Amino acid sequence: MPYVTFERGKAAGRATVLAALLFALAAAAAPPDAQHILAASDDVRNPQYPFSITTTLIEYRDGKQTDSTALQVYSKAAENSGQFRSLIRFVAPPRDANKLMLKNGNDLWFYDPTGKSTIRLSPQQRLLGQAANGDVVTVNLAKDYRAKLAGEEDVQDGERQNQHCYKLELAAAAPDVTYDHIEMWIAAATSRPIKARYFSESGRLLKSAYFRHFQDNLGQQRPTEMVIIDGLNPNWVTVMRYSDFVKRDIPDTWLQADYLPRFSPE
Amino acid sequence: MRGGPALPLLLALAASSAAMADSDTDALKLADTTPEETARASNWRFFGEPAVGLVSVRGADGGEVDTRRLSLGVQGETSQWHSLRASFADRWDIQGPPSAFGQRHANINTLKEGYLSWQAGSDWSADLGRINVLHGVALGYNPTDYFRAGAIRSIVSVDPASLKENRLGSAMARGQMLWNGGSVSAMFSPKLAVHDNNASFSPDWGATNFQNRGLIALAQRIGEDVNLGALLFDDGSHPPQLGLNTIALLNDSTVAFLEWSGGSGPTQEMQALGSEQKDRFHQRFSTGASYTTSGNVSLTFEYEYDGAALNRSGLDTLLHQSPQAYGQYFLYTANAQELPGRQAVFFYAGWNDAFVQHLDLSGFARYNLVDHSHLQWAEARYHLNRVDLAIQWQTDCGDSTSEFGAAPQSSVWQILLRYFY
């Protein structure tokens, strides 16, 4: 019986090794999971803990700088949805200094300290020219979009270098997203977001964006610049530059309309 | 031959793709030239605003009067020190000639705010001093803005945003507790003086703190789309007033709102004329919606109701009994920022980056549904980096005994330049 048992055990061991080999081969042959690729790319863009950054938007039309806005963005992920909630303080230009915007999904508020008034905005209202309100806040795309792997491509990145990328097609899975669908190229080796194209529901290209100038910030290499090119007029270009990454405690009570009149950046 | 029609299509796609790649490369090269500069935040904001205008004056001495104005403003707060910080906001308007606006004085300083805050942890805070407290979700008429009476000392524009910005706060002590999704505030504003003070640099405590007042305000977010607010206001001389504010997101482009206040109290006629009558229940409300088009044009429509105001027959009776009392009634409602007629409608439109970048167009119309007078105001404002250049137009229409027809001016043009430091 022990022999039989041994033989049976040996056979079972062979079967296990074989199964493991087959599984490994199948895993190697199977396409990578698109949602995981997207989530890994989110982790490159966003620290997964509360933080603040300074975002500077420089807008060009026909090669000339036409606008410049600086914002301090405080972001924290919601416990239930995992999506980021953001409080945005306008730093420049001087006329807008210390105005605030709060974005918590579709819950969007604007506060002007001069008039002391807190106004609820609809998602359609834009405050920042070419950049949609959803562009300046921190977004975990994997929470809001369903990703599908469309293939692998070599594309030119923001530094004009070729990168081997997964091309993902993202379809909106949440009702309050800024874009209906997105094409996104993510570096296969590093999970870095390289390039994205944003579309309206009707299929119109709204804008293209390049993520570039990756630098060490809050524990890993993150993009410090996004170059946005208008879908209709490619001579309309916005450079979004990220700096002053700081990990910080952001109480939940900050992220509501009633807190805006009390907000103090310190 | 079957591949024939496909070839031009492929060539066209290839050409389009190449053009796109070229434009992307151009954009990236342009981005490379962006200087590495980061603006630093400042807690303080200053501005200077010279303006010239032309006022068409009504009455026997009517005609057109040239006006001039210089306004200087400061607003900001100190850095935090041991959980304490101080906030200050002030505005100084030098304008003339006073007759053009029917103003109390040509040289008016408005001490808008000056208070000390104590942040006791992230959820608790307390304030002491002069604070501009604003409640209300409506745009044109705010019945739950309980500290608005007497707060306007100098009018430089009839735009509701300007009236809320350029007003006196009330001296008070205030405490606030926040939780995730809501807050409660309690404040007490004591009586400090009996009469207002027209002196140029008077803090004018009598304009805002002419009686003891207390307010408790509760706010709660209901889901992602609805916010509710409840208020209880007491001035000691009349039964408490209850207030409600509701604002809801209807869809991606529409926000609807309702602001309501109700309670027993005197009519506005009684308050204006000082007559004694039994308190009765009155309600006031504003309700409407704001819609934003895909072109970023914002449109707001608001219906306004004031149950303590006179209706058509009440206005006619008062005018027939005493034209002087009639005038006093309108002065009272203007100072209290109440509606003189029981019903009104308000329409506002705003368009940022209209036609060209940095040009903002905005305007409103207010129509008194009781006496059928109306007020229109419009502004075109162009932004440069530190400078705003604006032209404003206002016209007051109606018969000579109506809310807007009785105004001292029939129209106002104003050109202003605001420089931000």
mmCIF file of N, CA and C in Angstrom, chain A residues 87-171:
data_model
loop_
_atom_site.group_PDB
_atom_site.id
_atom_site.type_symbol
_atom_site.label_atom_id
_atom_site.label_comp_id
_atom_site.label_asym_id
_atom_site.label_seq_id
_atom_site.Cartn_x
_atom_site.Cartn_y
_atom_site.Cartn_z
ATOM 1 N N LEU A 87 -9.443 69.219 -3.902
ATOM 2 C CA LEU A 87 -9.687 70.616 -3.558
ATOM 3 C C LEU A 87 -8.603 71.430 -4.266
ATOM 4 N N ILE A 88 -9.032 72.395 -5.045
ATOM 5 C CA ILE A 88 -8.089 73.130 -5.901
ATOM 6 C C ILE A 88 -8.070 74.590 -5.494
ATOM 7 N N ARG A 89 -6.875 75.084 -5.197
ATOM 8 C CA ARG A 89 -6.723 76.494 -4.848
ATOM 9 C C ARG A 89 -6.038 77.208 -6.011
ATOM 10 N N PHE A 90 -6.636 78.261 -6.510
ATOM 11 C CA PHE A 90 -6.012 79.049 -7.569
ATOM 12 C C PHE A 90 -4.890 79.892 -6.961
ATOM 13 N N VAL A 91 -3.753 79.828 -7.582
ATOM 14 C CA VAL A 91 -2.587 80.588 -7.104
ATOM 15 C C VAL A 91 -2.331 81.795 -8.020
ATOM 16 N N ALA A 92 -2.452 81.604 -9.314
ATOM 17 C CA ALA A 92 -2.253 82.662 -10.296
ATOM 18 C C ALA A 92 -3.205 82.399 -11.459
ATOM 19 N N PRO A 93 -3.626 83.438 -12.192
ATOM 20 C CA PRO A 93 -3.193 84.830 -12.140
ATOM 21 C C PRO A 93 -3.734 85.554 -10.892
ATOM 22 N N PRO A 94 -3.215 86.754 -10.637
ATOM 23 C CA PRO A 94 -3.571 87.455 -9.397
ATOM 24 C C PRO A 94 -5.073 87.639 -9.216
ATOM 25 N N ARG A 95 -5.823 87.853 -10.309
ATOM 26 C CA ARG A 95 -7.268 88.097 -10.158
ATOM 27 C C ARG A 95 -7.991 86.879 -9.566
ATOM 28 N N ASP A 96 -7.424 85.701 -9.797
ATOM 29 C CA ASP A 96 -8.082 84.475 -9.334
ATOM 30 C C ASP A 96 -7.469 83.910 -8.063
ATOM 31 N N ALA A 97 -6.458 84.592 -7.540
ATOM 32 C CA ALA A 97 -5.723 84.031 -6.399
ATOM 33 C C ALA A 97 -6.669 83.723 -5.241
ATOM 34 N N ASN A 98 -6.486 82.547 -4.679
ATOM 35 C CA ASN A 98 -7.213 82.065 -3.492
ATOM 36 C C ASN A 98 -8.666 81.680 -3.751
ATOM 37 N N LYS A 99 -9.105 81.704 -4.992
ATOM 38 C CA LYS A 99 -10.398 81.094 -5.293
ATOM 39 C C LYS A 99 -10.232 79.580 -5.167
ATOM 40 N N LEU A 100 -11.317 78.903 -4.900
ATOM 41 C CA LEU A 100 -11.242 77.465 -4.657
ATOM 42 C C LEU A 100 -12.242 76.710 -5.515
ATOM 43 N N MET A 101 -11.869 75.493 -5.882
ATOM 44 C CA MET A 101 -12.805 74.606 -6.558
ATOM 45 C C MET A 101 -12.730 73.253 -5.857
ATOM 46 N N LEU A 102 -13.876 72.658 -5.637
ATOM 47 C CA LEU A 102 -13.941 71.346 -5.013
ATOM 48 C C LEU A 102 -14.562 70.385 -5.996
ATOM 49 N N LYS A 103 -13.923 69.249 -6.217
ATOM 50 C CA LYS A 103 -14.487 68.259 -7.135
ATOM 51 C C LYS A 103 -14.515 66.906 -6.450
ATOM 52 N N ASN A 104 -15.715 66.407 -6.318
ATOM 53 C CA ASN A 104 -15.920 65.103 -5.705
ATOM 54 C C ASN A 104 -16.889 64.372 -6.625
ATOM 55 N N GLY A 105 -16.380 63.769 -7.670
ATOM 56 C CA GLY A 105 -17.255 63.202 -8.704
ATOM 57 C C GLY A 105 -18.011 64.336 -9.393
ATOM 58 N N ASN A 106 -19.316 64.203 -9.408
ATOM 59 C CA ASN A 106 -20.136 65.249 -10.014
ATOM 60 C C ASN A 106 -20.439 66.389 -9.064
ATOM 61 N N ASP A 107 -20.008 66.256 -7.833
ATOM 62 C CA ASP A 107 -20.234 67.286 -6.822
ATOM 63 C C ASP A 107 -19.132 68.329 -6.989
ATOM 64 N N LEU A 108 -19.491 69.418 -7.645
ATOM 65 C CA LEU A 108 -18.487 70.399 -8.067
ATOM 66 C C LEU A 108 -18.880 71.775 -7.536
ATOM 67 N N TRP A 109 -17.965 72.418 -6.788
ATOM 68 C CA TRP A 109 -18.264 73.705 -6.160
ATOM 69 C C TRP A 109 -17.158 74.701 -6.453
ATOM 70 N N PHE A 110 -17.554 75.965 -6.486
ATOM 71 C CA PHE A 110 -16.592 77.048 -6.699
ATOM 72 C C PHE A 110 -16.799 78.081 -5.597
ATOM 73 N N TYR A 111 -15.690 78.533 -5.023
ATOM 74 C CA TYR A 111 -15.775 79.513 -3.932
ATOM 75 C C TYR A 111 -14.868 80.700 -4.239
ATOM 76 N N ASP A 112 -15.452 81.888 -4.166
ATOM 77 C CA ASP A 112 -14.678 83.110 -4.369
ATOM 78 C C ASP A 112 -14.590 83.829 -3.024
ATOM 79 N N PRO A 113 -13.387 83.928 -2.439
ATOM 80 C CA PRO A 113 -13.290 84.544 -1.107
ATOM 81 C C PRO A 113 -13.699 86.015 -1.103
ATOM 82 N N THR A 114 -13.633 86.681 -2.248
ATOM 83 C CA THR A 114 -14.019 88.094 -2.294
ATOM 84 C C THR A 114 -15.512 88.237 -2.066
ATOM 85 N N GLY A 115 -16.298 87.445 -2.756
ATOM 86 C CA GLY A 115 -17.753 87.535 -2.610
ATOM 87 C C GLY A 115 -18.288 86.623 -1.529
ATOM 88 N N LYS A 116 -17.424 85.800 -0.952
ATOM 89 C CA LYS A 116 -17.823 84.886 0.119
ATOM 90 C C LYS A 116 -18.908 83.916 -0.306
ATOM 91 N N SER A 117 -19.049 83.722 -1.598
ATOM 92 C CA SER A 117 -20.155 82.881 -2.051
ATOM 93 C C SER A 117 -19.632 81.538 -2.555
ATOM 94 N N THR A 118 -20.334 80.479 -2.180
ATOM 95 C CA THR A 118 -20.018 79.129 -2.632
ATOM 96 C C THR A 118 -21.079 78.729 -3.649
ATOM 97 N N ILE A 119 -20.659 78.433 -4.864
ATOM 98 C CA ILE A 119 -21.602 78.184 -5.958
ATOM 99 C C ILE A 119 -21.446 76.750 -6.439
ATOM 100 N N ARG A 120 -22.565 76.061 -6.586
ATOM 101 C CA ARG A 120 -22.501 74.715 -7.159
ATOM 102 C C ARG A 120 -22.428 74.811 -8.679
ATOM 103 N N LEU A 121 -21.518 74.090 -9.274
ATOM 104 C CA LEU A 121 -21.360 74.101 -10.728
ATOM 105 C C LEU A 121 -21.899 72.799 -11.303
ATOM 106 N N SER A 122 -22.353 72.857 -12.529
ATOM 107 C CA SER A 122 -22.684 71.617 -13.225
ATOM 108 C C SER A 122 -21.400 71.112 -13.892
ATOM 109 N N PRO A 123 -21.300 69.816 -14.126
ATOM 110 C CA PRO A 123 -20.062 69.283 -14.729
ATOM 111 C C PRO A 123 -19.725 69.954 -16.057
ATOM 112 N N GLN A 124 -20.733 70.494 -16.743
ATOM 113 C CA GLN A 124 -20.482 71.123 -18.045
ATOM 114 C C GLN A 124 -19.749 72.466 -17.926
ATOM 115 N N GLN A 125 -19.854 73.117 -16.747
ATOM 116 C CA GLN A 125 -19.213 74.427 -16.594
ATOM 117 C C GLN A 125 -17.705 74.266 -16.503
ATOM 118 N N ARG A 126 -16.992 75.019 -17.347
ATOM 119 C CA ARG A 126 -15.527 74.954 -17.361
ATOM 120 C C ARG A 126 -14.961 76.237 -16.792
ATOM 121 N N LEU A 127 -13.916 76.101 -16.004
ATOM 122 C CA LEU A 127 -13.288 77.271 -15.396
ATOM 123 C C LEU A 127 -11.894 77.519 -15.924
ATOM 124 N N LEU A 128 -11.375 76.574 -16.708
ATOM 125 C CA LEU A 128 -9.939 76.614 -16.993
ATOM 126 C C LEU A 128 -9.612 76.571 -18.473
ATOM 127 N N GLY A 129 -10.436 77.173 -19.301
ATOM 128 C CA GLY A 129 -10.125 77.234 -20.717
ATOM 129 C C GLY A 129 -10.129 75.848 -21.337
ATOM 130 N N GLN A 130 -9.009 75.469 -21.967
ATOM 131 C CA GLN A 130 -8.968 74.200 -22.682
ATOM 132 C C GLN A 130 -9.040 72.999 -21.736
ATOM 133 N N ALA A 131 -8.440 73.141 -20.569
ATOM 134 C CA ALA A 131 -8.411 72.007 -19.645
ATOM 135 C C ALA A 131 -9.788 71.850 -19.018
ATOM 136 N N ALA A 132 -10.353 70.655 -19.136
ATOM 137 C CA ALA A 132 -11.613 70.390 -18.454
ATOM 138 C C ALA A 132 -11.329 70.333 -16.956
ATOM 139 N N ASN A 133 -12.381 70.578 -16.160
ATOM 140 C CA ASN A 133 -12.182 70.508 -14.714
ATOM 141 C C ASN A 133 -11.605 69.145 -14.328
ATOM 142 N N GLY A 134 -12.033 68.109 -15.057
ATOM 143 C CA GLY A 134 -11.566 66.765 -14.768
ATOM 144 C C GLY A 134 -10.100 66.545 -15.114
ATOM 145 N N ASP A 135 -9.503 67.449 -15.891
ATOM 146 C CA ASP A 135 -8.098 67.293 -16.262
ATOM 147 C C ASP A 135 -7.153 67.669 -15.132
ATOM 148 N N VAL A 136 -7.565 68.624 -14.309
ATOM 149 C CA VAL A 136 -6.626 69.139 -13.314
ATOM 150 C C VAL A 136 -6.703 68.376 -12.001
ATOM 151 N N VAL A 137 -7.741 67.566 -11.843
ATOM 152 C CA VAL A 137 -7.825 66.794 -10.608
ATOM 153 C C VAL A 137 -7.215 65.419 -10.828
ATOM 154 N N THR A 138 -6.956 64.754 -9.728
ATOM 155 C CA THR A 138 -6.359 63.426 -9.804
ATOM 156 C C THR A 138 -7.444 62.407 -10.126
ATOM 157 N N VAL A 139 -7.175 61.571 -11.103
ATOM 158 C CA VAL A 139 -8.188 60.593 -11.523
ATOM 159 C C VAL A 139 -7.556 59.205 -11.601
ATOM 160 N N ASN A 140 -8.205 58.241 -10.975
ATOM 161 C CA ASN A 140 -7.845 56.837 -11.161
ATOM 162 C C ASN A 140 -8.695 56.315 -12.309
ATOM 163 N N LEU A 141 -8.106 56.218 -13.497
ATOM 164 C CA LEU A 141 -8.875 55.825 -14.679
ATOM 165 C C LEU A 141 -9.454 54.414 -14.536
ATOM 166 N N ALA A 142 -8.718 53.539 -13.845
ATOM 167 C CA ALA A 142 -9.174 52.141 -13.723
ATOM 168 C C ALA A 142 -10.483 52.051 -12.943
ATOM 169 N N LYS A 143 -10.783 53.078 -12.140
ATOM 170 C CA LYS A 143 -12.043 53.067 -11.382
ATOM 171 C C LYS A 143 -13.212 53.515 -12.262
ATOM 172 N N ASP A 144 -12.931 54.336 -13.245
ATOM 173 C CA ASP A 144 -14.012 54.957 -14.017
ATOM 174 C C ASP A 144 -14.176 54.386 -15.421
ATOM 175 N N TYR A 145 -13.189 53.641 -15.903
ATOM 176 C CA TYR A 145 -13.224 53.162 -17.297
ATOM 177 C C TYR A 145 -13.000 51.652 -17.348
ATOM 178 N N ARG A 146 -13.608 51.023 -18.343
ATOM 179 C CA ARG A 146 -13.413 49.610 -18.617
ATOM 180 C C ARG A 146 -12.383 49.531 -19.744
ATOM 181 N N ALA A 147 -11.280 48.854 -19.458
ATOM 182 C CA ALA A 147 -10.178 48.842 -20.431
ATOM 183 C C ALA A 147 -10.205 47.564 -21.276
ATOM 184 N N LYS A 148 -9.843 47.722 -22.542
ATOM 185 C CA LYS A 148 -9.709 46.572 -23.452
ATOM 186 C C LYS A 148 -8.360 46.707 -24.157
ATOM 187 N N LEU A 149 -7.633 45.589 -24.234
ATOM 188 C CA LEU A 149 -6.331 45.639 -24.897
ATOM 189 C C LEU A 149 -6.548 45.625 -26.402
ATOM 190 N N ALA A 150 -6.053 46.663 -27.076
ATOM 191 C CA ALA A 150 -6.254 46.750 -28.524
ATOM 192 C C ALA A 150 -5.016 46.320 -29.299
ATOM 193 N N GLY A 151 -3.946 46.027 -28.593
ATOM 194 C CA GLY A 151 -2.741 45.572 -29.284
ATOM 195 C C GLY A 151 -1.495 46.141 -28.642
ATOM 196 N N GLU A 152 -0.373 45.893 -29.290
ATOM 197 C CA GLU A 152 0.906 46.439 -28.832
ATOM 198 C C GLU A 152 1.508 47.232 -29.981
ATOM 199 N N GLU A 153 2.032 48.394 -29.682
ATOM 200 C CA GLU A 153 2.563 49.276 -30.741
ATOM 201 C C GLU A 153 3.823 49.969 -30.259
ATOM 202 N N ASP A 154 4.675 50.300 -31.187
ATOM 203 C CA ASP A 154 5.806 51.185 -30.882
ATOM 204 C C ASP A 154 5.349 52.602 -31.208
ATOM 205 N N VAL A 155 5.329 53.477 -30.202
ATOM 206 C CA VAL A 155 4.894 54.859 -30.460
ATOM 207 C C VAL A 155 5.967 55.826 -29.965
ATOM 208 N N GLN A 156 5.896 57.023 -30.525
ATOM 209 C CA GLN A 156 6.837 58.072 -30.107
ATOM 210 C C GLN A 156 6.297 58.703 -28.820
ATOM 211 N N ASP A 157 7.148 58.782 -27.801
ATOM 212 C CA ASP A 157 6.682 59.362 -26.545
ATOM 213 C C ASP A 157 6.911 60.879 -26.526
ATOM 214 N N GLY A 158 6.639 61.486 -25.401
ATOM 215 C CA GLY A 158 6.754 62.949 -25.272
ATOM 216 C C GLY A 158 8.168 63.464 -25.413
ATOM 217 N N GLU A 159 9.168 62.563 -25.279
ATOM 218 C CA GLU A 159 10.562 62.977 -25.458
ATOM 219 C C GLU A 159 11.038 62.639 -26.872
ATOM 220 N N ARG A 160 10.107 62.243 -27.716
ATOM 221 C CA ARG A 160 10.351 61.826 -29.110
ATOM 222 C C ARG A 160 11.246 60.573 -29.176
ATOM 223 N N GLN A 161 11.033 59.668 -28.228
ATOM 224 C CA GLN A 161 11.722 58.375 -28.230
ATOM 225 C C GLN A 161 10.671 57.300 -28.492
ATOM 226 N N ASN A 162 11.091 56.213 -29.160
ATOM 227 C CA ASN A 162 10.145 55.118 -29.392
ATOM 228 C C ASN A 162 9.963 54.307 -28.118
ATOM 229 N N GLN A 163 8.722 53.968 -27.851
ATOM 230 C CA GLN A 163 8.390 53.170 -26.670
ATOM 231 C C GLN A 163 7.495 52.028 -27.121
ATOM 232 N N HIS A 164 7.787 50.832 -26.614
ATOM 233 C CA HIS A 164 6.900 49.710 -26.908
ATOM 234 C C HIS A 164 5.744 49.756 -25.898
ATOM 235 N N CYS A 165 4.551 49.859 -26.427
ATOM 236 C CA CYS A 165 3.401 50.147 -25.556
ATOM 237 C C CYS A 165 2.272 49.153 -25.762
ATOM 238 N N TYR A 166 1.489 49.003 -24.689
ATOM 239 C CA TYR A 166 0.166 48.403 -24.825
ATOM 240 C C TYR A 166 -0.772 49.540 -25.235
ATOM 241 N N LYS A 167 -1.593 49.238 -26.229
ATOM 242 C CA LYS A 167 -2.619 50.214 -26.577
ATOM 243 C C LYS A 167 -3.935 49.748 -25.944
ATOM 244 N N LEU A 168 -4.497 50.602 -25.092
ATOM 245 C CA LEU A 168 -5.753 50.268 -24.427
ATOM 246 C C LEU A 168 -6.879 51.122 -24.971
ATOM 247 N N GLU A 169 -8.042 50.521 -25.057
ATOM 248 C CA GLU A 169 -9.243 51.299 -25.380
ATOM 249 C C GLU A 169 -10.092 51.345 -24.122
ATOM 250 N N LEU A 170 -10.352 52.550 -23.648
ATOM 251 C CA LEU A 170 -11.089 52.714 -22.393
ATOM 252 C C LEU A 170 -12.497 53.191 -22.703
ATOM 253 N N ALA A 171 -13.478 52.528 -22.123
ATOM 254 C CA ALA A 171 -14.875 52.951 -22.285
ATOM 255 C C ALA A 171 -15.397 53.366 -20.922
#
